[in-house]
Coordinates of C-alpha atoms and ligand atoms in Angstrom, one line a residue:
Y1 CA 147.0 -38.7 -232.1
F2 CA 143.4 -38.0 -231.2
F3 CA 143.2 -35.2 -233.7
I4 CA 144.5 -37.5 -236.5
F5 CA 142.2 -40.4 -235.7
S6 CA 139.2 -38.3 -235.3
S7 CA 139.9 -36.6 -238.6
V8 CA 140.4 -39.9 -240.4
L9 CA 137.3 -41.4 -238.9
S10 CA 135.4 -38.2 -239.3
I11 CA 134.4 -38.1 -235.6
P12 CA 133.8 -34.6 -234.3
R13 CA 136.3 -34.1 -231.5
T14 CA 133.8 -33.0 -229.0
S15 CA 131.6 -36.1 -229.3
V16 CA 134.1 -38.6 -227.9
S17 CA 134.4 -39.1 -224.2
F18 CA 136.4 -41.8 -222.3
E19 CA 134.3 -42.9 -219.4
V20 CA 136.0 -45.4 -217.0
M21 CA 133.5 -47.8 -215.5
P22 CA 134.0 -47.9 -211.7
R23 CA 135.6 -51.2 -210.9
F24 CA 133.0 -52.4 -208.4
S25 CA 130.0 -51.3 -210.3
G26 CA 127.1 -53.7 -209.7
K27 CA 128.9 -55.4 -206.9
T28 CA 127.6 -55.6 -203.3
V29 CA 129.9 -55.6 -200.3
I30 CA 129.4 -56.2 -196.6
I31 CA 132.1 -54.7 -194.5
T32 CA 132.0 -55.5 -190.8
G33 CA 133.5 -53.0 -188.4
S34 CA 132.9 -50.1 -190.8
S35 CA 131.8 -47.6 -188.1
N36 CA 135.5 -46.7 -187.6
G37 CA 139.1 -47.1 -188.8
I38 CA 140.1 -49.5 -191.5
G39 CA 136.5 -50.6 -192.2
R40 CA 135.3 -47.1 -192.6
S41 CA 138.1 -46.3 -195.1
A42 CA 137.3 -49.5 -197.0
A43 CA 133.6 -48.7 -197.1
L44 CA 134.4 -45.2 -198.6
L45 CA 136.8 -46.6 -201.2
F46 CA 134.4 -49.4 -202.3
A47 CA 131.4 -47.0 -202.5
Q48 CA 133.5 -44.4 -204.5
D49 CA 134.5 -47.2 -206.8
G50 CA 130.8 -48.1 -207.6
A51 CA 129.9 -50.8 -205.1
N52 CA 126.7 -51.1 -203.1
V53 CA 128.0 -51.1 -199.5
T54 CA 126.5 -52.4 -196.3
I55 CA 128.2 -50.6 -193.4
T56 CA 127.9 -51.8 -189.8
G57 CA 129.0 -51.5 -186.2
R58 CA 127.5 -51.3 -182.8
N59 CA 128.0 -47.6 -182.2
A60 CA 125.1 -45.8 -184.1
E61 CA 126.8 -42.4 -183.9
R62 CA 130.1 -43.5 -185.4
L63 CA 128.2 -45.5 -188.0
E64 CA 126.3 -42.4 -189.0
E65 CA 129.7 -40.6 -189.4
T66 CA 130.7 -43.2 -191.9
R67 CA 127.4 -42.9 -193.7
Q68 CA 127.8 -39.1 -193.9
L69 CA 131.4 -39.3 -195.1
I70 CA 130.3 -41.6 -197.9
L71 CA 127.3 -39.5 -198.9
K72 CA 129.4 -36.3 -198.8
S73 CA 131.9 -37.9 -201.2
G74 CA 129.1 -38.0 -203.8
V75 CA 127.8 -41.5 -203.4
S76 CA 124.0 -41.9 -203.7
E77 CA 121.9 -43.1 -200.7
S78 CA 120.7 -45.9 -202.9
H79 CA 124.2 -47.5 -202.8
L80 CA 124.3 -47.6 -199.0
N81 CA 122.8 -49.8 -196.4
S82 CA 123.6 -48.9 -192.8
V83 CA 123.0 -51.5 -190.1
V84 CA 123.6 -51.1 -186.3
A85 CA 124.5 -54.6 -185.2
D86 CA 126.7 -56.6 -182.9
V87 CA 128.5 -59.0 -185.3
T88 CA 129.1 -61.5 -182.4
T89 CA 125.4 -62.2 -182.1
S90 CA 123.4 -64.4 -184.4
D91 CA 120.6 -61.8 -184.7
G92 CA 123.2 -59.1 -185.7
Q93 CA 124.7 -61.4 -188.4
D94 CA 121.2 -62.3 -189.7
K95 CA 120.3 -58.6 -189.8
L96 CA 123.4 -57.8 -191.9
V97 CA 122.8 -60.5 -194.4
K98 CA 119.0 -60.0 -194.7
S99 CA 119.0 -56.2 -195.0
T100 CA 121.8 -56.5 -197.6
L101 CA 119.8 -58.9 -199.7
D102 CA 116.6 -56.9 -199.2
K103 CA 118.2 -53.7 -200.5
F104 CA 120.7 -55.0 -203.1
G105 CA 119.5 -58.6 -204.0
K106 CA 123.0 -60.2 -204.1
I107 CA 126.2 -60.4 -202.1
H108 CA 129.6 -60.4 -204.0
I109 CA 132.1 -59.5 -201.4
L110 CA 132.4 -60.1 -197.6
V111 CA 135.1 -58.2 -195.7
N112 CA 135.5 -59.6 -192.2
N113 CA 137.2 -56.6 -190.6
A114 CA 135.6 -56.1 -187.2
G115 CA 138.0 -56.9 -184.5
A116 CA 139.6 -55.7 -181.3
A117 CA 142.0 -56.6 -178.5
I118 CA 139.4 -56.7 -175.8
P119 CA 140.8 -55.2 -172.5
D120 CA 140.5 -56.9 -169.2
P121 CA 138.5 -54.5 -167.0
N122 CA 140.9 -55.3 -164.1
G123 CA 143.8 -54.0 -166.1
I124 CA 145.4 -57.5 -166.3
F125 CA 147.6 -58.4 -169.2
G126 CA 149.3 -61.6 -170.3
T127 CA 148.8 -65.1 -169.0
D128 CA 146.6 -64.1 -166.0
Q129 CA 143.8 -62.5 -168.1
G130 CA 140.5 -64.1 -167.3
V131 CA 139.1 -66.9 -169.5
N132 CA 136.0 -64.7 -170.0
I133 CA 138.2 -62.2 -171.9
Y134 CA 139.6 -65.2 -173.9
H135 CA 136.0 -66.1 -174.9
K136 CA 135.0 -62.6 -175.9
T137 CA 138.2 -62.1 -177.9
M138 CA 137.7 -65.4 -179.8
Q139 CA 134.0 -64.6 -180.3
L140 CA 134.8 -61.3 -182.0
N141 CA 138.0 -62.0 -183.9
L142 CA 137.4 -65.6 -184.9
Q143 CA 133.9 -67.0 -184.3
A144 CA 132.1 -64.1 -185.8
V145 CA 134.2 -64.5 -189.0
I146 CA 133.3 -68.2 -189.1
E147 CA 129.6 -67.5 -188.6
M148 CA 129.5 -64.7 -191.2
T149 CA 131.4 -66.9 -193.7
Q150 CA 128.8 -69.7 -193.2
K151 CA 125.9 -67.3 -193.5
V152 CA 127.2 -65.5 -196.6
K153 CA 128.6 -68.6 -198.4
P154 CA 125.4 -69.6 -200.3
Y155 CA 125.2 -66.0 -201.8
L156 CA 128.9 -65.9 -202.6
M157 CA 128.5 -69.3 -204.4
D158 CA 125.9 -67.7 -206.5
T159 CA 128.0 -64.7 -207.5
K160 CA 131.5 -66.4 -207.4
G161 CA 132.4 -63.9 -204.8
E162 CA 135.3 -62.9 -202.6
I163 CA 136.1 -62.9 -198.9
V164 CA 138.8 -60.7 -197.4
N165 CA 139.7 -61.2 -193.7
V166 CA 141.6 -58.8 -191.6
S167 CA 144.3 -60.3 -189.3
S168 CA 147.2 -58.6 -187.7
I169 CA 151.0 -58.8 -187.3
V170 CA 150.4 -60.1 -183.8
A171 CA 149.4 -63.5 -185.4
G172 CA 153.1 -64.4 -185.3
P173 CA 155.6 -65.8 -185.6
Q174 CA 156.8 -63.2 -183.0
A175 CA 155.3 -63.5 -179.5
S176 CA 152.6 -61.1 -178.2
P177 CA 152.9 -61.5 -174.5
K178 CA 150.7 -58.6 -173.5
S179 CA 147.7 -59.6 -175.7
I180 CA 147.9 -63.3 -175.8
Y181 CA 144.3 -64.1 -176.6
Y182 CA 144.0 -61.5 -179.3
A183 CA 147.2 -62.8 -180.9
T184 CA 145.9 -66.4 -180.6
A185 CA 142.6 -65.4 -182.2
K186 CA 144.4 -63.7 -185.2
A187 CA 146.7 -66.7 -185.6
A188 CA 143.7 -69.0 -185.7
L189 CA 142.0 -66.6 -188.2
E190 CA 145.0 -67.0 -190.5
Q191 CA 144.8 -70.8 -190.5
Y192 CA 141.0 -70.5 -190.9
T193 CA 141.6 -68.3 -194.0
R194 CA 144.0 -70.7 -195.6
S195 CA 141.8 -73.7 -195.0
T196 CA 138.5 -72.0 -196.1
A197 CA 140.3 -70.7 -199.2
I198 CA 140.9 -74.2 -200.4
D199 CA 137.5 -75.5 -199.3
L200 CA 135.6 -72.6 -201.0
I201 CA 137.6 -72.2 -204.2
Q202 CA 135.8 -75.3 -205.5
H203 CA 132.7 -73.1 -205.4
G204 CA 134.5 -70.3 -207.1
I205 CA 134.8 -68.2 -203.9
R206 CA 138.2 -66.7 -203.2
V207 CA 139.3 -66.1 -199.6
N208 CA 142.4 -64.0 -198.7
L209 CA 143.7 -61.9 -195.9
V210 CA 145.4 -58.7 -195.1
R211 CA 147.8 -58.4 -192.1
P212 CA 148.2 -54.8 -190.8
G213 CA 150.9 -53.6 -188.5
I214 CA 150.4 -50.4 -186.5
V215 CA 147.6 -48.3 -188.1
E216 CA 146.2 -45.1 -186.6
T217 CA 142.5 -45.9 -186.0
G218 CA 140.2 -46.3 -183.0
F219 CA 141.9 -49.5 -182.1
M220 CA 143.8 -48.2 -179.0
T221 CA 140.8 -46.2 -177.7
A222 CA 138.7 -49.4 -178.1
M223 CA 141.2 -50.9 -175.7
G224 CA 140.3 -48.2 -173.2
M225 CA 143.1 -45.7 -173.9
P226 CA 142.2 -42.0 -173.9
D227 CA 142.5 -40.3 -177.4
Q228 CA 145.5 -38.3 -176.3
G229 CA 147.2 -41.4 -174.9
A230 CA 146.6 -43.2 -178.2
K231 CA 148.0 -40.3 -180.2
K232 CA 151.1 -40.3 -178.0
C233 CA 151.6 -44.1 -178.5
Y234 CA 151.3 -43.8 -182.3
N235 CA 153.8 -40.9 -182.4
F236 CA 156.2 -42.8 -180.1
L237 CA 156.1 -45.9 -182.3
A238 CA 156.6 -43.8 -185.5
E239 CA 159.6 -42.0 -184.1
H240 CA 161.4 -45.2 -183.1
K241 CA 162.7 -46.9 -186.2
E242 CA 163.0 -50.2 -184.4
C243 CA 159.2 -50.1 -183.9
I244 CA 158.1 -48.8 -187.4
P245 CA 161.1 -48.6 -189.8
V246 CA 159.2 -46.5 -192.3
G247 CA 158.9 -43.8 -189.6
V248 CA 155.1 -43.3 -189.7
A249 CA 152.1 -45.1 -188.4
G250 CA 149.9 -46.6 -191.1
K251 CA 146.7 -44.8 -192.2
P252 CA 143.4 -46.7 -192.6
E253 CA 143.5 -46.3 -196.4
D254 CA 146.9 -48.1 -196.5
I255 CA 145.1 -51.2 -195.5
A256 CA 141.8 -50.5 -197.2
N257 CA 143.5 -50.3 -200.6
I258 CA 144.9 -53.8 -200.1
I259 CA 141.4 -55.0 -199.1
L260 CA 140.1 -53.6 -202.4
F261 CA 142.9 -55.2 -204.4
L262 CA 142.2 -58.6 -202.8
A263 CA 138.4 -58.2 -203.5
D264 CA 139.1 -57.2 -207.2
R265 CA 139.1 -60.4 -209.3
N266 CA 140.4 -58.5 -212.3
L267 CA 143.6 -57.7 -210.3
S268 CA 144.1 -60.6 -207.9
S269 CA 142.3 -63.7 -209.3
Y270 CA 145.3 -66.0 -209.0
I271 CA 145.9 -65.2 -205.3
I272 CA 144.1 -67.8 -203.1
G273 CA 144.3 -68.1 -199.3
Q274 CA 147.3 -65.7 -199.0
S275 CA 148.0 -62.9 -196.7
I276 CA 149.4 -59.5 -197.6
L277 CA 151.5 -57.9 -194.9
A278 CA 151.5 -54.1 -194.6
D279 CA 153.4 -53.0 -191.5
G280 CA 155.9 -50.3 -192.5
G281 CA 158.7 -52.9 -191.9
S282 CA 157.9 -53.6 -188.2
T283 CA 158.1 -57.3 -188.4
L284 CA 161.5 -57.3 -190.1
V285 CA 163.2 -55.8 -187.1
M286 CA 164.8 -58.1 -184.5
G287 CA 165.3 -56.8 -180.9
M288 CA 169.1 -57.0 -181.3
H289 CA 168.8 -54.4 -184.1
A290 CA 167.7 -51.8 -181.6
H291 CA 171.3 -51.8 -180.2
N292 CA 174.5 -50.7 -181.8
M293 CA 177.3 -53.3 -181.4
M294 CA 180.0 -50.7 -181.5
D295 CA 178.4 -48.9 -178.5
I296 CA 178.3 -52.2 -176.6
L297 CA 182.0 -52.8 -177.4
R298 CA 182.9 -49.3 -176.2
S299 CA 180.9 -49.5 -172.9
Ligands
NDP301 P1 138.7 -49.6 -184.9 O1 138.6 -49.7 -183.4 O2 139.0 -48.2 -185.4 O3 137.6 -50.3 -185.7 C1 137.1 -51.5 -185.2 C2 135.7 -51.7 -185.8 O4 135.2 -53.0 -185.4 C3 134.7 -50.7 -185.4 O5 133.9 -50.3 -186.5 C4 133.9 -51.4 -184.3 O6 132.6 -50.8 -184.3 C5 133.9 -52.8 -184.9 N1 133.5 -53.7 -183.8 C6 134.2 -54.1 -182.7 N2 133.5 -55.0 -182.0 C7 132.3 -55.2 -182.7 C8 131.2 -56.0 -182.4 N3 131.1 -56.8 -181.4 N4 130.2 -56.0 -183.4 C9 130.3 -55.2 -184.5 N5 131.3 -54.4 -184.7 C10 132.3 -54.4 -183.9 O7 140.0 -50.5 -185.2 P2 140.7 -50.9 -186.6 O8 140.1 -50.2 -187.7 O9 142.1 -50.7 -186.4 O10 140.4 -52.5 -186.7 C11 140.0 -53.1 -187.9 C12 140.7 -54.5 -187.9 O11 142.1 -54.3 -188.1 C13 140.5 -55.3 -186.7 O12 140.2 -56.7 -187.1 C14 141.8 -55.2 -186.0 O13 142.1 -56.4 -185.2 C15 142.7 -55.1 -187.2 N6 144.1 -54.6 -186.9 C16 144.2 -53.3 -186.5 C17 145.5 -52.8 -186.3 C18 145.8 -51.4 -185.9 O14 146.9 -51.0 -185.5 N7 144.8 -50.5 -185.9 C19 146.7 -53.6 -186.4 C20 146.4 -54.9 -186.9 C21 145.1 -55.4 -187.1 P3 131.7 -50.5 -183.0 O15 132.6 -50.1 -182.0 O16 130.8 -49.5 -183.5 O17 131.0 -51.8 -182.7

């Protein structure tokens, strides 16, 4: 076909090239919690797809690993803004917004990804966890999202931008008796997402959410588990079909790709205030499915 067309139009074959414009070219993204895991993967994918990216986290060493990963992938330094900050502090949030505007001028996309199930230092789980753990958990998984949304809103109104929040399958409707506060925070985040989506769409800002199941990241080590222990847990869950039916723990890019989809107005413009679940089937399994009725009858 090309040969025929180029002959008809008298175009020399060598002079035609098909360059695909990166889909986030000219867009600026802030991704909280990008010094590790899902946020790191999203930062890499956004940057490779043409975006200006602000990466951030508290751990300077891990944040530098993210920066190096992105630079090594061929992205220019001029597309990257790396900020060591605690997203639960007002100063940290202000630093994120100001440094992004100083370097890139605008903000088009906010990904509220930073989050954790904050462990009780006394090893307590469930109902008896201290109220101080509740406060810290809510501050990181909910309040920081609320504050970042408020601070970035004027700039997203200007660009008709997008917000993508990161929740979790622990938000329900199943119970999460071991990490009650974390599950409560994520459930609240989901209602916050729906409500802000309707409030902000009048300004042209879209808000959506991704809901991961088990994903192999630094999540378990952040809960105080040694690396080897975390690996063992991910392997165990993957080997038990009643835990992860697809038989493998999620990779950060499984979730990062959904974040990019929800941030891409060309692909997802009609999705408002929704959540996309990616959990390898985990939440479809009921406890009773773990047992074989025939075995019960035979016993
Ligand atoms: P990681 O522990 O790998 O990454 C968490 C990121 O959040 C890190 O970059 C960490 O950076 C950052 N972070 C934590 N606390 C703060 C803080 N106070 N200030 C700034 N940054 C902070 O975990 P994931 O990638 O798995 O987690 C990403 C999101 O996915 C979270 O919201 C989590 O709740 C959610 N999720 C994860 C699941 C999983 O199985 N992995 C399942 C469901 C949801 P630093 O330590 O440098 O501050």
